Amino acid sequence: MTGALTSATAYAQRSPVPPPVTAREFKDVLAHLPSGVTVLTTSGPDGTGVAGMTASAVCSLSLDPPLVMACAANSSRTLTRIRSTGVLAVNVLREDQAHLARRFADPKLDQDARFAGSAHRLVDGLPVLDDALAWLTCTLQAAYPGGDHTILTAEVRRLGLGGGHPLLWHNRTFRNLA
């Protein structure tokens, strides 16, 4: 590995310094990376104090133990609740659930308004959307700083599958599989 680092250092030293990457350029390039759409939810131990947010930066992390990773904006009210409760559910949205993604992403809506009309049940004391394509209940393992976001790792406690096809986010719009 030392040789690779030395080569990379030598390359960096003889390469001109590129201009800084702008936020617009960064967003424009990464908009072309399709991702699934989820709603992260949490609540107090008795199912009260529900909170939820839309998240597209979610992925599997480990099989042993089963871990997932999700990213949330540092300013997120739901992130604050997840950190305080130590638990979360990941609800994978179906292709016909873009309305839920929009609702849970709307910063103007309070948590009660986000859940209004969103049929859900409690699993492990966490809100799981009734018609989700898939869901996982998790225990928060760690939270790491990631710039203007926080990277969450969580151990899966229980999971389930619904039916249908996933909702995708690509090039700043919701899409379905072809």
GROMACS .gro file of C-alpha atoms in nm, residues 51-165:
model
  115
   51ALA     CA    1  -4.092   1.169   1.346
   52GLY     CA    2  -4.005   1.094   0.985
   53MET     CA    3  -3.800   1.220   0.691
   54THR     CA    4  -3.732   1.125   0.331
   55ALA     CA    5  -3.383   0.985   0.266
   56SER     CA    6  -3.219   0.862  -0.053
   57ALA     CA    7  -2.871   0.808   0.092
   58VAL     CA    8  -2.942   0.466   0.246
   59CYS     CA    9  -2.763   0.138   0.182
   60SER     CA   10  -2.667  -0.197   0.328
   61LEU     CA   11  -2.340  -0.187   0.520
   62SER     CA   12  -2.275  -0.533   0.666
   63LEU     CA   13  -2.420  -0.883   0.671
   64ASP     CA   14  -2.259  -0.990   0.999
   65PRO     CA   15  -2.399  -0.820   1.192
   66PRO     CA   16  -2.676  -0.690   0.963
   67LEU     CA   17  -2.613  -0.316   0.942
   68VAL     CA   18  -2.755  -0.035   0.731
   69MET     CA   19  -2.621   0.313   0.674
   70ALA     CA   20  -2.824   0.630   0.624
   71CYS     CA   21  -2.736   0.996   0.592
   72ALA     CA   22  -2.942   1.284   0.728
   73ALA     CA   23  -2.896   1.660   0.713
   74ASN     CA   24  -2.757   1.799   1.036
   75SER     CA   25  -3.051   2.041   1.047
   76SER     CA   26  -3.308   1.758   1.033
   77ARG     CA   27  -3.562   1.745   1.317
   78THR     CA   28  -3.595   1.371   1.255
   79LEU     CA   29  -3.220   1.323   1.296
   80THR     CA   30  -3.246   1.491   1.637
   81ARG     CA   31  -3.523   1.247   1.736
   82ILE     CA   32  -3.335   0.942   1.601
   83ARG     CA   33  -3.030   1.040   1.803
   84SER     CA   34  -3.239   1.082   2.118
   85THR     CA   35  -3.444   0.761   2.080
   86GLY     CA   36  -3.160   0.544   1.948
   87VAL     CA   37  -3.395   0.359   1.712
   88LEU     CA   38  -3.529   0.401   1.360
   89ALA     CA   39  -3.725   0.227   1.088
   90VAL     CA   40  -3.628   0.237   0.721
   91ASN     CA   41  -3.934   0.231   0.493
   92VAL     CA   42  -3.847   0.160   0.127
   93LEU     CA   43  -4.104   0.334  -0.091
   94ARG     CA   44  -4.294   0.179  -0.382
   95GLU     CA   45  -4.315   0.343  -0.724
   96ASP     CA   46  -4.660   0.484  -0.647
   97GLN     CA   47  -4.552   0.654  -0.323
   98ALA     CA   48  -4.382   0.971  -0.451
   99HIS     CA   49  -4.649   1.168  -0.261
  100LEU     CA   50  -4.514   1.022   0.065
  101ALA     CA   51  -4.157   1.108  -0.031
  102ARG     CA   52  -4.262   1.468  -0.096
  103ARG     CA   53  -4.463   1.492   0.226
  104PHE     CA   54  -4.185   1.358   0.448
  105ALA     CA   55  -3.931   1.586   0.273
  106ASP     CA   56  -4.133   1.905   0.320
  107PRO     CA   57  -3.957   2.114   0.588
  108LYS     CA   58  -4.270   2.329   0.631
  109LEU     CA   59  -4.475   2.035   0.761
  110ASP     CA   60  -4.459   1.941   1.126
  111GLN     CA   61  -4.428   1.574   1.216
  112ASP     CA   62  -4.802   1.527   1.279
  113ALA     CA   63  -4.879   1.664   0.931
  114ARG     CA   64  -4.620   1.434   0.775
  115PHE     CA   65  -4.790   1.130   0.928
  116ALA     CA   66  -5.149   1.251   0.867
  117GLY     CA   67  -5.305   1.024   0.609
  118SER     CA   68  -4.999   0.797   0.607
  119ALA     CA   69  -5.128   0.460   0.717
  120HIS     CA   70  -4.875   0.296   0.944
  121ARG     CA   71  -4.845   0.042   1.221
  122LEU     CA   72  -4.598   0.002   1.505
  123VAL     CA   73  -4.332  -0.266   1.475
  124ASP     CA   74  -4.084  -0.277   1.763
  125GLY     CA   75  -4.252   0.048   1.873
  126LEU     CA   76  -4.155   0.220   1.545
  127PRO     CA   77  -4.383   0.357   1.272
  128VAL     CA   78  -4.371   0.131   0.965
  129LEU     CA   79  -4.563   0.254   0.660
  130ASP     CA   80  -4.836   0.003   0.574
  131ASP     CA   81  -4.775  -0.012   0.201
  132ALA     CA   82  -4.395   0.016   0.198
  133LEU     CA   83  -4.210  -0.199  -0.054
  134ALA     CA   84  -3.985  -0.316   0.231
  135TRP     CA   85  -3.905  -0.210   0.586
  136LEU     CA   86  -3.642  -0.259   0.854
  137THR     CA   87  -3.648  -0.171   1.224
  138CYS     CA   88  -3.306  -0.083   1.360
  139THR     CA   89  -3.106   0.015   1.665
  140LEU     CA   90  -2.870   0.307   1.614
  141GLN     CA   91  -2.508   0.192   1.649
  142ALA     CA   92  -2.314   0.508   1.569
  143ALA     CA   93  -2.338   0.857   1.422
  144TYR     CA   94  -2.044   1.011   1.237
  145PRO     CA   95  -1.991   1.365   1.111
  146GLY     CA   96  -2.014   1.395   0.733
  147GLY     CA   97  -1.994   1.764   0.645
  148ASP     CA   98  -2.346   1.910   0.646
  149HIS     CA   99  -2.488   1.561   0.708
  150THR     CA  100  -2.460   1.292   0.975
  151ILE     CA  101  -2.384   0.933   0.877
  152LEU     CA  102  -2.589   0.686   1.080
  153THR     CA  103  -2.511   0.317   1.116
  154ALA     CA  104  -2.780   0.094   1.259
  155GLU     CA  105  -2.823  -0.275   1.335
  156VAL     CA  106  -3.130  -0.438   1.182
  157ARG     CA  107  -3.366  -0.595   1.438
  158ARG     CA  108  -3.656  -0.698   1.216
  159LEU     CA  109  -3.747  -0.663   0.848
  160GLY     CA  110  -4.024  -0.734   0.601
  161LEU     CA  111  -4.123  -0.721   0.236
  162GLY     CA  112  -4.432  -0.581   0.068
  163GLY     CA  113  -4.504  -0.604  -0.301
  164GLY     CA  114  -4.440  -0.393  -0.606
  165HIS     CA  115  -4.148  -0.202  -0.753
   0.00000   0.00000   0.00000
